[in-house]
Amino acid sequence: MAPPSRVSLDDRPRRGTAVEHPRDRLIVALDLPSVDAAEAVIDRLGEGVTFYKIGYQLAFAGGLALAQKLIFSGRRVFVDLKLHDIGNTVEKGVESIARMGATFLTVHAYPQTMKAAVQGRGDSNLRILAVTVLTSYDDADLAAAGYDFTVPELVAERAAQAHDIGIDGLVCSAEEAAMLRPKIGHGMALVTPGIRPSGAEVGDQKRVKTPRDAILAGADYLVVGRPIVAAPNPRASADAIVAEIEAAVNEQV
Ligand SMILES: O=C(O)c1cc(=O)[nH]c(=O)n1[C@@H]1O[C@H](COP(=O)(O)O)[C@@H](O)[C@H]1O
């Protein structure tokens, strides 16, 4: 079979980016040890946050039931399991997650895995995000993992493959957002972790941008964990980030 074309799919109906209210573009990563701890943060965030991400730490501590509860309460949920396995396992796993009513699910950006995930999500409302290169990686980390690519090269290659396969969005650093947008068009969502308000601790992230710079670079959604959930006042931190998103959106027009 001929390899998939890299250029002819832009008019395919995708489940891409709608223009959203600035508040709905913030995804708070509930990287917390228990459902009780997560619910305490969710209570403090109140109406300030509409979109939550549940990853390894919480998913394996009762977080998938919490995801269901959040969905029933009208919040959107990003299930961040970064799947990567043989095709059949990925496809069946994605089918199960699609039945939960989640909005986003991550898989690693390997062609076999991405194809299986697209197959598994079928016609459901779940949108598959491909993780290009983790934001904790720089060129030296890629070399240590055996890759002969710089970060922007590998992100661009994986983005092109994800696009051809019909993936709904990409997880990347906002450092790559401006470079990716012309390559992938407006049908795919760019979801960017590694967001740090100026002065915030960077921690283990290596490719970071402020909320303003991420929006100006073309990010659709910003994923923020510790700067909100570990803050003394999570609601104030979330509100400040939403205000920064809103100001950047106004700068764009
Ligand atoms: O898929 C992700 O969400 C993800 C991809 C990536 O490349 N980098 C990254 O940090 N993340 C997630 O985004 C969140 C970032 O959290 P903070 O660094 O605390 O803001 C964590 O839950 C990570 O698992």
Coordinates of C-alpha atoms and ligand atoms in Angstrom, one line a residue:
M1 CA 0.0 0.0 0.0
A2 CA 1.3 3.5 -0.8
P3 CA 2.5 5.6 2.2
P4 CA -0.1 8.1 3.3
S5 CA 0.1 11.5 1.7
R6 CA 1.3 14.4 3.8
V7 CA -0.4 17.2 2.0
S8 CA -3.9 16.2 0.8
L9 CA -5.9 15.9 4.0
D10 CA -6.5 19.5 5.1
D11 CA -10.1 19.4 4.0
R12 CA -11.0 16.3 5.9
P13 CA -13.7 17.0 8.5
R14 CA -11.8 17.1 11.8
R15 CA -12.8 17.6 15.4
G16 CA -10.5 20.5 15.7
T17 CA -10.5 23.8 17.5
A18 CA -13.5 25.9 18.1
V19 CA -13.1 29.4 19.4
E20 CA -13.5 29.0 23.1
H21 CA -13.9 31.4 26.1
P22 CA -10.5 32.0 27.7
R23 CA -11.5 30.1 30.8
D24 CA -12.3 27.0 28.8
R25 CA -8.8 27.0 27.3
L26 CA -7.2 26.3 30.7
I27 CA -6.9 22.6 31.6
V28 CA -6.0 22.0 35.2
A29 CA -3.9 18.9 35.8
L30 CA -5.2 17.2 38.9
D31 CA -1.8 15.7 39.8
L32 CA -2.8 14.8 43.4
P33 CA -2.6 11.7 45.5
S34 CA -6.2 10.9 46.2
V35 CA -9.8 11.7 45.1
D36 CA -10.3 13.5 48.4
A37 CA -7.3 15.8 47.7
A38 CA -8.5 16.4 44.1
E39 CA -12.1 17.1 45.2
A40 CA -10.8 19.7 47.8
V41 CA -8.9 21.5 45.0
I42 CA -11.9 21.2 42.6
D43 CA -14.1 22.8 45.3
R44 CA -11.7 25.7 45.8
L45 CA -11.5 26.2 42.0
G46 CA -15.4 26.3 41.8
E47 CA -16.7 28.0 38.7
G48 CA -13.2 29.2 37.9
V49 CA -12.2 26.1 36.0
T50 CA -14.2 24.0 33.5
F51 CA -11.6 21.5 32.2
Y52 CA -9.6 19.0 34.2
K53 CA -6.9 16.6 33.3
I54 CA -6.6 13.2 35.1
G55 CA -3.2 11.5 34.7
Y56 CA -1.3 8.6 36.2
Q57 CA -1.2 9.7 39.8
L58 CA -4.9 10.2 40.3
A59 CA -6.2 7.7 37.7
F60 CA -4.6 4.8 39.6
A61 CA -6.0 6.2 42.9
G62 CA -9.7 6.2 42.0
G63 CA -9.4 9.1 39.5
L64 CA -11.4 7.5 36.7
A65 CA -14.5 7.4 38.8
L66 CA -13.9 11.0 39.6
A67 CA -13.6 11.7 35.9
Q68 CA -17.0 10.2 35.4
K69 CA -18.4 12.4 38.2
L70 CA -16.9 15.5 36.7
I71 CA -18.3 14.7 33.3
F72 CA -21.8 14.2 34.8
S73 CA -21.4 17.6 36.5
G74 CA -20.8 19.3 33.1
R75 CA -17.0 19.7 33.3
R76 CA -14.8 18.5 30.5
V77 CA -12.2 15.8 31.2
F78 CA -8.8 15.1 29.6
V79 CA -7.8 11.5 30.4
D80 CA -4.0 11.5 30.2
L81 CA -2.9 7.9 30.0
K82 CA -0.4 8.3 27.2
L83 CA -1.2 4.9 25.8
H84 CA 1.4 2.9 23.9
D85 CA 1.0 -0.8 23.2
I86 CA 0.3 -3.2 20.4
G87 CA -2.5 -2.0 18.1
N88 CA -5.3 -4.3 19.3
T89 CA -4.7 -3.4 23.0
V90 CA -4.7 0.4 22.2
E91 CA -7.8 0.1 20.0
K92 CA -9.8 -1.8 22.7
G93 CA -8.5 0.5 25.5
V94 CA -9.6 3.6 23.5
E95 CA -13.0 2.1 22.9
S96 CA -13.5 1.7 26.7
I97 CA -12.3 5.3 27.4
A98 CA -14.6 6.6 24.6
R99 CA -17.6 5.2 26.5
M100 CA -16.7 7.3 29.5
G101 CA -17.6 10.6 27.7
A102 CA -14.1 12.1 28.1
T103 CA -13.1 14.9 25.8
F104 CA -9.4 14.2 25.3
L105 CA -7.2 11.1 25.6
T106 CA -3.4 11.0 25.1
V107 CA -1.4 8.4 23.2
H108 CA 2.2 8.4 22.3
A109 CA 2.9 9.6 18.8
Y110 CA 4.0 6.3 17.2
P111 CA 2.2 5.6 13.9
Q112 CA 0.9 2.1 14.9
T113 CA -0.4 3.5 18.2
M114 CA -2.0 6.5 16.6
K115 CA -3.7 4.5 13.9
A116 CA -5.1 2.1 16.5
A117 CA -6.4 5.0 18.7
V118 CA -8.2 6.6 15.8
Q119 CA -9.8 3.2 15.0
G120 CA -10.8 2.8 18.7
R121 CA -12.4 6.3 19.0
G122 CA -14.5 5.6 15.9
D123 CA -17.4 8.1 15.7
S124 CA -17.4 8.9 19.4
N125 CA -16.9 12.4 20.7
L126 CA -13.5 11.5 22.2
R127 CA -10.6 13.4 20.7
I128 CA -7.2 11.7 20.5
L129 CA -4.1 13.8 21.3
A130 CA -0.7 12.6 20.2
V131 CA 2.1 13.4 22.6
T132 CA 5.0 14.5 20.3
V133 CA 8.0 15.0 22.5
L134 CA 7.5 15.4 26.3
T135 CA 8.1 18.9 27.6
S136 CA 10.6 17.6 30.1
Y137 CA 12.9 16.6 27.2
D138 CA 15.6 18.6 25.4
D139 CA 17.9 17.6 22.6
A140 CA 20.3 15.9 25.0
D141 CA 17.5 13.8 26.4
L142 CA 16.5 12.7 22.9
A143 CA 20.1 11.7 22.1
A144 CA 20.2 9.7 25.4
A145 CA 17.1 7.9 24.3
G146 CA 18.7 7.0 20.9
Y147 CA 17.1 9.6 18.6
D148 CA 19.1 11.3 15.9
F149 CA 16.7 14.3 15.9
T150 CA 16.6 17.6 17.6
V151 CA 13.4 18.3 19.5
P152 CA 11.8 20.6 16.8
E153 CA 12.7 18.0 14.1
L154 CA 11.1 15.1 16.0
V155 CA 8.0 17.2 17.0
A156 CA 7.5 18.2 13.3
E157 CA 7.9 14.6 12.0
R158 CA 5.5 13.2 14.6
A159 CA 3.0 16.1 13.9
A160 CA 3.1 15.3 10.2
Q161 CA 2.4 11.6 10.9
A162 CA -0.3 12.4 13.4
H163 CA -2.0 14.7 10.8
D164 CA -1.9 12.1 8.1
I165 CA -3.3 9.4 10.4
G166 CA -6.3 11.6 11.4
I167 CA -5.3 12.4 15.0
D168 CA -7.4 15.2 16.5
G169 CA -4.7 17.2 18.3
L170 CA -1.1 17.3 19.5
V171 CA 0.5 17.7 22.8
C172 CA 3.7 19.7 22.5
S173 CA 5.5 22.6 24.1
A174 CA 4.3 26.1 23.2
E175 CA 7.9 26.5 21.9
E176 CA 6.8 24.5 18.9
A177 CA 3.3 25.8 18.4
A178 CA 4.1 28.6 16.0
M179 CA 6.2 26.2 13.8
L180 CA 3.5 23.6 13.8
R181 CA 0.4 25.6 13.0
P182 CA 1.1 26.2 9.3
K183 CA 2.0 22.5 8.9
I184 CA -1.2 21.1 10.5
G185 CA -3.7 23.8 9.7
H186 CA -6.5 24.8 12.1
G187 CA -8.3 21.5 12.3
M188 CA -6.0 20.0 14.9
A189 CA -5.9 21.2 18.5
L190 CA -2.5 22.3 20.0
V191 CA -2.5 21.4 23.7
T192 CA 0.5 22.7 25.5
P193 CA 1.8 21.7 29.0
G194 CA 5.1 23.2 30.4
I195 CA 3.2 26.5 31.1
R196 CA 4.8 28.7 33.8
P197 CA 3.5 32.1 34.8
S198 CA 6.6 34.4 35.0
G199 CA 8.5 33.8 38.2
A200 CA 7.0 30.3 38.8
E201 CA 9.2 27.4 39.6
V202 CA 10.0 25.4 36.4
G203 CA 10.6 22.1 38.2
D204 CA 11.3 19.1 35.9
Q205 CA 10.0 20.9 32.8
K206 CA 12.6 22.0 30.2
R207 CA 10.5 23.6 27.4
V208 CA 8.3 26.2 29.1
K209 CA 6.4 29.3 28.1
T210 CA 4.2 31.8 30.0
P211 CA 0.4 31.6 29.4
R212 CA 0.7 34.8 27.3
D213 CA 3.5 33.6 25.1
A214 CA 1.8 30.2 24.6
I215 CA -1.4 31.8 23.4
L216 CA 0.5 34.2 21.1
A217 CA 2.4 31.2 19.7
G218 CA -0.9 29.6 18.7
A219 CA -1.7 27.2 21.5
D220 CA -5.4 26.2 21.8
Y221 CA -5.3 24.8 25.3
L222 CA -2.9 25.3 28.2
V223 CA -2.3 22.5 30.6
V224 CA -1.3 23.7 34.1
G225 CA -0.6 21.5 37.1
R226 CA 1.6 22.6 40.0
P227 CA 1.3 26.4 39.5
I228 CA -2.4 26.0 40.4
V229 CA -2.9 22.8 42.4
A230 CA 0.2 23.4 44.6
A231 CA -0.5 27.2 45.0
P232 CA -1.6 28.5 48.4
N233 CA -4.7 29.9 46.7
P234 CA -5.5 27.7 43.6
R235 CA -8.5 29.9 42.6
A236 CA -6.4 33.1 42.5
S237 CA -3.7 31.3 40.5
A238 CA -6.2 30.0 38.0
D239 CA -8.0 33.4 37.7
A240 CA -4.6 35.1 37.0
I241 CA -3.8 32.6 34.3
V242 CA -7.2 33.0 32.7
A243 CA -6.8 36.8 32.8
E244 CA -3.4 36.4 31.1
I245 CA -5.0 34.2 28.4
E246 CA -7.7 36.7 27.9
A247 CA -5.2 39.6 27.5
A248 CA -3.2 37.6 25.0
V249 CA -6.3 36.8 23.0
N250 CA -7.1 40.5 22.9
E251 CA -3.6 41.2 21.8
Q252 CA -4.0 38.8 18.9
V253 CA -7.0 40.7 17.4
Ligands
LIG1 O1 0.4 14.8 28.2 C1 0.6 15.7 29.0 O2 -0.4 16.3 29.6 C2 2.0 16.2 29.3 C3 2.8 16.1 28.2 C4 4.1 16.7 28.2 O3 4.9 16.7 27.3 N1 4.4 17.4 29.4 C5 3.6 17.4 30.5 O4 4.0 18.1 31.4 N2 2.4 16.8 30.4 C6 1.5 16.8 31.6 O5 1.2 18.2 31.9 C7 1.2 18.4 33.4 C8 2.1 19.5 33.7 O6 2.1 19.7 35.0 P1 2.9 20.9 35.7 O7 4.3 20.8 35.2 O8 2.8 20.7 37.2 O9 2.3 22.2 35.2 C9 1.5 17.0 34.0 O10 0.3 16.4 34.4 C10 2.2 16.2 32.9 O11 1.9 14.9 33.0

